[in-house]
Amino acid sequence: MAEYKLTTPLTDEVIEKLRAGDMVYLSGTIYTGRDAAHKRLMDMLDKGEPLPFPLQGAAIYYVGPTPPPPGRPIGSAGPTTSYRMDTYAPRLHALGLKASIGKGKRSEAVKQALKDHKAVYFGATGGAGALLSQRITAAKVVAFDDLGTEAIRELTVVDFPLLVINDCHGGDLYAKPDLKAAGIG
Amino acid sequence: MREIPAEKVIEAVADMCITANRYLPADVRARFEECAANENSPAAKEIFRQLKENYELAEKSGLPLCQDTGLAVFFVTVGEGVCVPGGLRAAIDQGVRKGYQEGFLRKSACDPFKRTNTGDNTPAIVHFDLVPGDTLKIAFMAKGGGSENMSRVTMLSPAQGWEGIRKFVIERVAEAGPNPCPPTIVGVGIGGTFELAPILAKKALMRELDDENPDPDLAAKEKELLDAINRLGIGPMGLGGRTTSLAVKIAKHPCHIASLPLAVNIQCHSARHKEVEL
């Protein structure tokens, strides 16, 4: 398993190198977005409107941070469960999104989209929101301010620690549950 | 009648909301330590290392342990001789409002259809239990959505018995996989009615991790389920390993002769709860 230091925007060349299990320290600009924001992005695409941030080479982080206490750019900011964005992810990958960041399993349709459009699914450690917050140096709302925690934010990250869960070659890091060993197989 | 000022309830609730979200309970920390020592896989050990760094950082910085600071769930045991002028329910909601605002906690409560945020994390989810006496016990849990979404309730046939229960619980944890932020705590509610089983399961999650179920049969069943679940190999954050769950907690209640209600309430590793007696 390899270790990479990467910077956004992400290119096809970089994505093709990555394999499930690789450790990635990501720096640069990433965008937050979860349930409500994704729904609005789809509505904008349906209407032919331009999206509030450039998708080409971008990474979306599925997160709804806590409010920033005084003196900090952002509060606690760990990943939310990704499958709820499975409905939306393939369409965004087709338009140039190179990575999503979350936790938990993805659908077959998302895994196929990663292969079709050379993209990757990163896992961040769930429940480590205070720790991950330390790697975010700036945050500003770029769309849907009325959604509060669910607004789209542009984050500046430095060495944000990620694991490649699903790569663009069909690799999948998650352990398959051993039902036999548990006595129900 | 013993009068407890609403202000006292509000302050106690606000304080629990803030501190529970910042300080991981000692029993959970201790269990992390034991389980990390039992892991062979570097990935599993690394997750435990990060979780330790996270709770130490949360304690030092005042940031919440997790960005999902939960819906505010309460189990309130009210003595029949207790009176809270202005209303106990209103005081609890006011405490949540105050705690989530002043503690810089995330407000996650929203309308189920419009999905518009209520703005202050109320209404809290409150379960009342009326008992003799004049004390007021308030237990708080910050329940995250990720693990709650992986929870299930089912109505088994009595013929399915323990084997059916066992299979359902293990399959639920297997199917949930990495989604609920393992290592989890699994609350199992058996019996009662359709609505009581999940309440039993959730209440079971309020127990200390290392307490022994006073019912020896249930204690043995908790151990049996935990051993089986940890043989699934899902591991911390689903990366493989020996620790898929930290504990299984079972509660039971008599049920209808036709029924065997069963609920599995999954709690993520960030098991944030606190209790106060007024």
Coordinates of C-alpha atoms in Angstrom, one line a residue:
Chain A
M1 CA 0.0 0.0 0.0
A2 CA 1.4 3.3 -1.1
E3 CA 1.3 6.8 0.4
Y4 CA 0.7 9.9 -1.6
K5 CA 0.7 13.6 -1.0
L6 CA -1.8 15.1 -3.5
T7 CA -3.0 18.5 -4.3
T8 CA -6.4 19.5 -5.9
P9 CA -7.5 19.7 -8.7
L10 CA -7.0 16.0 -9.3
T11 CA -6.1 14.7 -12.7
D12 CA -6.8 11.4 -14.5
E13 CA -3.1 10.5 -14.3
V14 CA -3.1 10.8 -10.5
I15 CA -6.4 8.9 -10.1
E16 CA -5.2 6.0 -12.2
K17 CA -2.2 5.5 -9.8
L18 CA -4.4 5.2 -6.8
R19 CA -5.3 1.7 -5.4
A20 CA -7.7 0.7 -2.7
G21 CA -5.8 0.8 0.6
D22 CA -3.5 3.6 -0.4
M23 CA -3.1 6.5 2.1
V24 CA -3.5 9.9 0.7
Y25 CA -2.7 13.3 2.3
L26 CA -4.8 15.8 0.3
S27 CA -4.0 19.5 0.2
G28 CA -5.7 22.4 -1.6
T29 CA -9.4 23.2 -2.1
I30 CA -12.2 20.8 -1.5
Y31 CA -16.0 21.5 -1.4
T32 CA -18.5 20.3 1.2
G33 CA -21.9 19.0 0.3
R34 CA -24.3 16.5 1.7
D35 CA -28.0 15.5 1.3
A36 CA -29.7 18.9 0.8
A37 CA -26.9 20.5 -1.2
H38 CA -26.8 17.6 -3.6
K39 CA -30.5 17.8 -4.2
R40 CA -30.1 21.5 -5.1
L41 CA -27.1 20.8 -7.4
M42 CA -29.3 18.3 -9.3
D43 CA -32.1 20.9 -9.6
M44 CA -29.5 23.4 -11.0
L45 CA -28.3 20.8 -13.5
D46 CA -31.9 20.0 -14.5
K47 CA -32.5 23.7 -15.2
G48 CA -29.2 24.0 -17.1
E49 CA -27.8 26.5 -14.6
P50 CA -24.1 26.7 -13.8
L51 CA -22.9 25.0 -10.6
P52 CA -21.6 27.2 -7.8
F53 CA -18.1 25.7 -8.0
P54 CA -16.0 24.1 -10.7
L55 CA -16.5 20.3 -10.9
Q56 CA -13.6 19.6 -13.1
G57 CA -10.9 17.8 -11.0
A58 CA -12.8 18.6 -7.8
A59 CA -13.3 16.7 -4.6
I60 CA -16.6 16.8 -2.6
Y61 CA -16.4 16.1 1.1
Y62 CA -19.7 14.7 2.6
V63 CA -19.7 16.7 5.8
G64 CA -22.0 18.9 7.9
P65 CA -19.6 20.7 10.3
T66 CA -20.4 22.0 13.7
P67 CA -20.4 25.9 14.0
P68 CA -16.9 27.4 14.3
P69 CA -16.0 28.5 17.9
P70 CA -14.3 31.9 18.1
G71 CA -10.9 31.9 16.5
R72 CA -11.4 28.8 14.4
P73 CA -12.3 28.5 10.7
I74 CA -14.6 25.5 11.3
G75 CA -15.9 23.3 14.1
S76 CA -15.7 19.5 14.2
A77 CA -15.7 18.2 10.7
G78 CA -15.7 14.4 10.1
P79 CA -17.3 12.5 7.3
T80 CA -21.0 11.6 7.1
T81 CA -22.2 8.2 5.7
S82 CA -21.8 8.3 1.9
Y83 CA -24.6 6.0 0.5
R84 CA -27.1 8.7 0.9
M85 CA -25.3 10.6 -1.9
D86 CA -25.2 7.5 -4.2
T87 CA -28.2 8.7 -6.2
Y88 CA -26.3 11.9 -7.1
A89 CA -22.6 10.9 -7.4
P90 CA -22.6 9.2 -10.8
R91 CA -24.0 12.3 -12.5
L92 CA -21.4 14.5 -10.9
H93 CA -18.6 12.1 -11.8
A94 CA -19.8 12.2 -15.4
L95 CA -19.3 16.0 -15.3
G96 CA -15.8 15.9 -14.0
L97 CA -15.9 15.3 -10.3
K98 CA -12.8 13.3 -9.5
A99 CA -13.3 12.4 -5.8
S100 CA -15.8 12.1 -3.0
I101 CA -14.8 11.9 0.6
G102 CA -17.0 10.1 3.2
K103 CA -17.4 6.9 5.1
G104 CA -19.3 3.7 4.5
K105 CA -20.2 1.6 1.5
R106 CA -21.0 2.9 -2.0
S107 CA -23.5 1.4 -4.5
E108 CA -22.5 -0.6 -7.6
A109 CA -23.6 2.3 -9.7
V110 CA -21.1 4.6 -8.0
K111 CA -18.3 2.1 -8.2
Q112 CA -19.1 1.8 -12.0
A113 CA -19.0 5.6 -12.3
L114 CA -15.6 5.6 -10.7
K115 CA -14.4 3.2 -13.4
D116 CA -16.2 5.0 -16.3
H117 CA -15.0 8.5 -15.4
K118 CA -11.7 7.8 -13.7
A119 CA -12.6 8.9 -10.2
V120 CA -12.0 7.7 -6.6
Y121 CA -13.8 7.3 -3.3
F122 CA -11.9 8.3 -0.3
G123 CA -12.7 7.3 3.3
A124 CA -12.0 9.6 6.2
T125 CA -12.2 8.3 9.8
G126 CA -15.8 8.6 11.0
G127 CA -16.2 10.1 14.4
A128 CA -12.8 11.8 14.3
G129 CA -14.3 15.3 13.7
A130 CA -12.1 17.2 16.1
L131 CA -9.0 15.6 14.7
L132 CA -9.9 16.2 11.0
S133 CA -10.9 19.8 11.8
Q134 CA -7.2 20.5 12.6
R135 CA -6.3 19.9 8.9
I136 CA -8.8 22.5 7.6
T137 CA -7.2 26.0 7.6
A138 CA -10.0 28.0 5.9
A139 CA -13.7 27.7 5.2
K140 CA -16.2 29.9 3.4
V141 CA -19.7 29.4 2.2
V142 CA -20.0 29.4 -1.6
A143 CA -23.6 28.4 -2.0
F144 CA -26.9 27.7 -0.2
D145 CA -26.1 29.7 2.9
D146 CA -29.7 29.1 4.1
L147 CA -28.9 25.4 4.5
G148 CA -26.7 26.2 7.5
T149 CA -24.5 23.2 8.2
E150 CA -25.6 21.7 4.9
A151 CA -24.4 24.7 2.8
I152 CA -21.6 24.2 0.3
R153 CA -18.4 25.4 1.7
E154 CA -15.0 25.8 0.1
L155 CA -12.4 24.4 2.4
T156 CA -8.7 24.8 2.3
V157 CA -7.1 21.6 3.6
V158 CA -3.5 20.7 4.4
D159 CA -2.5 17.1 4.4
F160 CA -6.0 15.9 5.0
P161 CA -5.7 12.2 5.9
L162 CA -7.6 9.8 3.6
L163 CA -7.7 6.2 2.6
V164 CA -8.6 5.0 -0.9
I165 CA -11.7 2.9 -0.4
N166 CA -12.8 2.4 -4.0
D167 CA -10.4 3.1 -6.9
C168 CA -11.0 3.5 -10.6
H169 CA -10.0 -0.1 -11.3
G170 CA -12.7 -1.8 -9.3
G171 CA -10.7 -2.2 -6.1
D172 CA -12.7 -2.1 -2.8
L173 CA -11.0 -1.8 0.6
Y174 CA -13.9 -2.7 2.9
A175 CA -13.8 -6.1 4.6
K176 CA -16.5 -8.5 3.6
P177 CA -18.4 -9.8 6.7
D178 CA -17.6 -13.4 7.4
L179 CA -21.1 -14.8 8.1
K180 CA -19.8 -18.4 8.4
A181 CA -17.4 -17.5 11.1
A182 CA -20.2 -15.7 13.0
G183 CA -22.2 -18.9 12.8
I184 CA -25.0 -17.8 10.5
G185 CA -23.5 -18.5 7.0
Chain B
M1 CA -44.7 18.0 46.5
R2 CA -41.0 18.8 45.8
E3 CA -40.6 21.8 43.6
I4 CA -37.6 21.8 41.3
P5 CA -37.1 25.2 39.6
A6 CA -37.1 25.0 35.8
E7 CA -33.9 27.0 35.7
K8 CA -32.1 24.1 37.5
V9 CA -33.4 21.6 34.9
I10 CA -32.4 24.0 32.0
E11 CA -28.8 24.4 33.4
A12 CA -28.3 20.7 34.0
V13 CA -29.6 19.8 30.5
A14 CA -27.5 22.4 28.8
D15 CA -24.4 21.3 30.7
M16 CA -25.0 17.6 29.8
C17 CA -25.4 18.5 26.1
I18 CA -22.1 20.3 26.0
T19 CA -20.0 18.0 28.2
A20 CA -21.3 14.7 26.7
N21 CA -20.4 16.0 23.2
R22 CA -16.8 16.9 24.3
Y23 CA -15.8 14.2 26.7
L24 CA -15.8 10.5 25.7
P25 CA -16.9 8.5 28.7
A26 CA -14.1 6.7 30.6
D27 CA -15.6 3.2 30.0
V28 CA -15.5 3.7 26.3
R29 CA -11.9 5.0 26.4
A30 CA -10.9 2.0 28.5
R31 CA -12.6 -0.4 26.0
F32 CA -10.8 1.2 23.1
E33 CA -7.5 0.5 24.9
E34 CA -8.3 -3.2 25.5
C35 CA -9.6 -3.7 22.0
A36 CA -6.6 -2.0 20.3
A37 CA -4.3 -4.3 22.3
N38 CA -6.2 -7.3 20.9
E39 CA -5.9 -6.2 17.3
N40 CA -3.3 -7.6 14.9
S41 CA -4.1 -5.5 11.9
P42 CA -2.2 -2.2 11.5
A43 CA -5.3 -0.5 10.0
A44 CA -7.4 -1.4 13.0
K45 CA -4.6 -0.2 15.4
E46 CA -4.3 3.0 13.4
I47 CA -8.1 3.7 13.7
F48 CA -7.9 3.2 17.5
R49 CA -4.9 5.6 17.6
Q50 CA -6.8 8.2 15.7
L51 CA -9.9 7.8 17.9
K52 CA -7.7 8.3 21.0
E53 CA -6.1 11.4 19.5
N54 CA -9.5 12.6 18.6
Y55 CA -11.0 12.4 22.2
E56 CA -7.9 13.9 23.7
L57 CA -8.1 16.8 21.2
A58 CA -11.8 17.3 21.8
E59 CA -11.2 17.5 25.5
K60 CA -8.3 19.9 25.1
S61 CA -9.9 22.2 22.4
G62 CA -13.5 22.1 23.4
L63 CA -14.5 21.0 19.9
P64 CA -17.2 18.3 19.8
L65 CA -15.9 14.7 19.4
C66 CA -17.9 14.3 16.2
Q67 CA -19.6 16.9 13.9
D68 CA -22.8 14.9 14.3
T69 CA -23.7 16.1 17.7
G70 CA -26.9 14.1 17.4
L71 CA -30.6 14.4 18.1
A72 CA -30.9 15.0 21.8
V73 CA -32.5 11.9 23.3
F74 CA -33.5 11.8 27.0
F75 CA -34.7 9.1 29.4
V76 CA -36.3 10.9 32.3
T77 CA -37.2 9.2 35.5
V78 CA -39.7 11.5 37.3
G79 CA -40.7 10.9 40.9
E80 CA -44.5 11.3 41.4
G81 CA -43.8 13.9 44.0
V82 CA -41.8 16.2 41.7
C83 CA -43.1 19.4 40.2
V84 CA -41.3 21.6 37.8
P85 CA -43.2 24.9 37.6
G86 CA -43.5 25.9 33.9
G87 CA -43.3 22.3 32.8
L88 CA -40.5 19.7 32.8
R89 CA -40.8 19.0 29.0
A90 CA -40.5 22.7 28.2
A91 CA -37.5 23.0 30.5
I92 CA -35.7 20.1 28.8
D93 CA -36.2 21.7 25.4
Q94 CA -35.0 25.0 26.7
G95 CA -31.9 23.3 28.0
V96 CA -31.2 21.7 24.6
R97 CA -31.6 25.0 22.9
K98 CA -29.1 26.6 25.3
G99 CA -26.6 23.8 25.3
Y100 CA -26.5 23.4 21.5
Q101 CA -26.2 27.1 21.0
E102 CA -23.6 27.9 23.6
G103 CA -21.6 24.8 23.0
F104 CA -21.3 25.4 19.3
L105 CA -23.0 22.1 18.6
R106 CA -24.6 21.2 15.3
K107 CA -28.4 21.5 15.1
S108 CA -29.5 18.4 13.2
A109 CA -33.3 18.4 13.8
C110 CA -35.4 19.0 10.6
D111 CA -38.8 18.7 9.2
P112 CA -39.1 15.2 7.7
F113 CA -40.7 16.4 4.4
K114 CA -39.4 19.9 3.9
R115 CA -36.1 19.1 5.4
T116 CA -35.9 22.6 6.9
N117 CA -33.8 22.8 10.0
T118 CA -35.7 23.6 13.2
G119 CA -32.7 25.8 14.0
D120 CA -32.1 24.8 17.7
N121 CA -32.0 21.0 17.7
T122 CA -35.5 20.9 19.4
P123 CA -37.8 19.2 19.9
A124 CA -35.8 16.8 21.9
I125 CA -36.8 13.1 21.9
V126 CA -37.9 12.5 25.5
H127 CA -39.0 9.3 27.2
F128 CA -40.7 9.7 30.6
D129 CA -40.9 7.1 33.3
L130 CA -43.0 7.9 36.3
V131 CA -41.9 6.4 39.6
P132 CA -42.7 6.8 43.3
G133 CA -40.6 9.3 45.2
D134 CA -39.4 12.9 44.8
T135 CA -36.2 12.6 42.7
L136 CA -35.7 13.6 39.1
K137 CA -33.2 11.6 37.0
I138 CA -32.3 12.9 33.5
A139 CA -30.2 10.7 31.2
F140 CA -29.0 12.3 28.0
M141 CA -27.7 10.8 24.8
A142 CA -26.4 12.6 21.7
K143 CA -27.6 10.1 19.1
G144 CA -26.0 10.4 15.7
G145 CA -27.9 9.8 12.4
G146 CA -25.4 7.4 10.8
S147 CA -25.7 4.6 13.3
E148 CA -29.4 5.3 13.9
N149 CA -30.0 4.7 10.2
M150 CA -28.5 1.2 10.5
S151 CA -30.9 0.3 13.2
R152 CA -34.0 -1.9 12.6
V153 CA -37.1 -3.2 14.3
T154 CA -38.9 -6.4 13.3
M155 CA -41.8 -8.6 14.5
L156 CA -40.5 -12.2 14.7
S157 CA -42.8 -15.2 15.1
P158 CA -42.5 -16.8 18.6
A159 CA -41.4 -20.0 16.9
Q160 CA -38.2 -18.3 15.7
G161 CA -37.1 -17.9 19.3
W162 CA -33.5 -17.2 20.3
E163 CA -32.1 -18.6 17.0
G164 CA -34.2 -16.1 15.0
I165 CA -33.2 -13.2 17.3
R166 CA -29.5 -14.2 17.0
K167 CA -29.6 -14.4 13.2
F168 CA -31.4 -11.1 12.8
V169 CA -29.0 -9.2 15.1
I170 CA -25.8 -10.6 13.5
E171 CA -27.2 -10.1 10.0
R172 CA -28.1 -6.5 10.8
V173 CA -24.5 -5.7 12.0
A174 CA -23.1 -7.5 9.0
E175 CA -25.3 -5.6 6.5
A176 CA -24.5 -2.3 8.3
G177 CA -20.8 -3.0 7.7
P178 CA -18.7 0.2 7.9
N179 CA -21.7 2.6 7.8
P180 CA -22.5 3.1 11.5
C181 CA -18.8 3.9 12.4
P182 CA -17.7 0.6 14.0
P183 CA -16.6 -0.4 16.6
T184 CA -20.2 -0.1 17.6
I185 CA -22.3 -0.8 20.6
V186 CA -25.4 -2.9 19.8
G187 CA -28.5 -2.3 21.8
V188 CA -31.1 -5.2 21.5
G189 CA -34.7 -4.8 22.7
I190 CA -36.6 -8.1 22.9
G191 CA -40.4 -8.3 23.7
G192 CA -42.9 -5.7 24.6
T193 CA -44.8 -4.3 21.7
F194 CA -43.9 -2.8 18.3
E195 CA -43.0 0.6 19.9
L196 CA -41.5 -0.7 23.1
A197 CA -38.8 -3.0 21.7
P198 CA -36.8 -0.1 20.1
I199 CA -37.1 2.0 23.3
L200 CA -35.7 -1.0 25.3
A201 CA -32.9 -1.3 22.8
K202 CA -32.0 2.4 23.0
K203 CA -32.3 2.4 26.8
A204 CA -29.9 -0.6 26.9
L205 CA -27.3 1.7 25.2
M206 CA -27.2 3.9 28.2
R207 CA -25.6 1.1 30.3
E208 CA -21.9 1.2 31.2
L209 CA -19.9 -0.9 28.9
D210 CA -18.4 -3.1 31.6
D211 CA -21.6 -3.6 33.7
E212 CA -22.8 -7.2 33.9
N213 CA -26.4 -7.8 33.0
P214 CA -28.1 -8.8 36.3
D215 CA -30.1 -11.5 34.4
P216 CA -27.5 -14.3 34.0
D217 CA -29.3 -15.7 30.9
L218 CA -29.2 -12.3 29.2
A219 CA -25.6 -11.8 30.3
A220 CA -24.7 -15.0 28.5
K221 CA -26.6 -14.0 25.5
E222 CA -24.9 -10.7 25.3
K223 CA -21.5 -12.4 25.3
E224 CA -22.7 -15.0 22.7
L225 CA -23.8 -12.2 20.4
L226 CA -20.7 -10.1 20.9
D227 CA -18.4 -13.0 20.2
A228 CA -20.3 -13.9 17.0
I229 CA -20.3 -10.2 15.8
N230 CA -16.6 -9.8 16.4
R231 CA -16.0 -13.0 14.3
L232 CA -17.6 -11.1 11.3
G233 CA -14.2 -9.4 10.8
I234 CA -15.7 -6.0 9.8
G235 CA -13.4 -4.3 12.2
P236 CA -12.9 -0.6 13.2
M237 CA -14.3 1.6 10.4
G238 CA -14.9 -1.5 8.3
L239 CA -11.2 -1.9 7.5
G240 CA -11.1 -5.5 8.9
G241 CA -10.1 -6.6 12.4
R242 CA -11.3 -8.3 15.6
T243 CA -13.3 -5.4 17.0
T244 CA -16.6 -4.8 15.1
S245 CA -18.5 -4.1 18.3
L246 CA -17.4 -3.0 21.8
A247 CA -20.4 -4.5 23.5
V248 CA -23.9 -5.9 23.1
K249 CA -26.5 -4.8 25.6
I250 CA -29.9 -6.7 25.8
A251 CA -33.1 -5.6 27.5
K252 CA -36.3 -7.7 27.6
H253 CA -39.9 -7.2 28.5
P254 CA -43.0 -9.5 28.5
C255 CA -44.8 -9.6 25.1
H256 CA -48.1 -10.8 23.6
I257 CA -48.4 -14.6 23.3
A258 CA -48.6 -14.1 19.5
S259 CA -45.5 -11.9 19.2
L260 CA -41.8 -11.7 19.5
P261 CA -40.8 -8.0 18.8
L262 CA -37.2 -7.4 18.3
A263 CA -35.2 -4.1 17.8
V264 CA -31.5 -3.5 17.1
N265 CA -30.3 0.0 17.9
I266 CA -26.8 0.6 16.8
Q267 CA -24.6 3.1 18.5
C268 CA -21.4 4.4 16.9
H269 CA -18.0 4.3 18.8
S270 CA -18.6 7.9 19.9
A271 CA -21.0 6.8 22.6
R272 CA -21.9 10.1 24.2
H273 CA -24.2 10.0 27.1
K274 CA -24.5 11.4 30.6
E275 CA -26.9 11.3 33.5
V276 CA -27.8 13.7 36.3
E277 CA -30.0 13.5 39.4
L278 CA -31.7 16.6 40.6

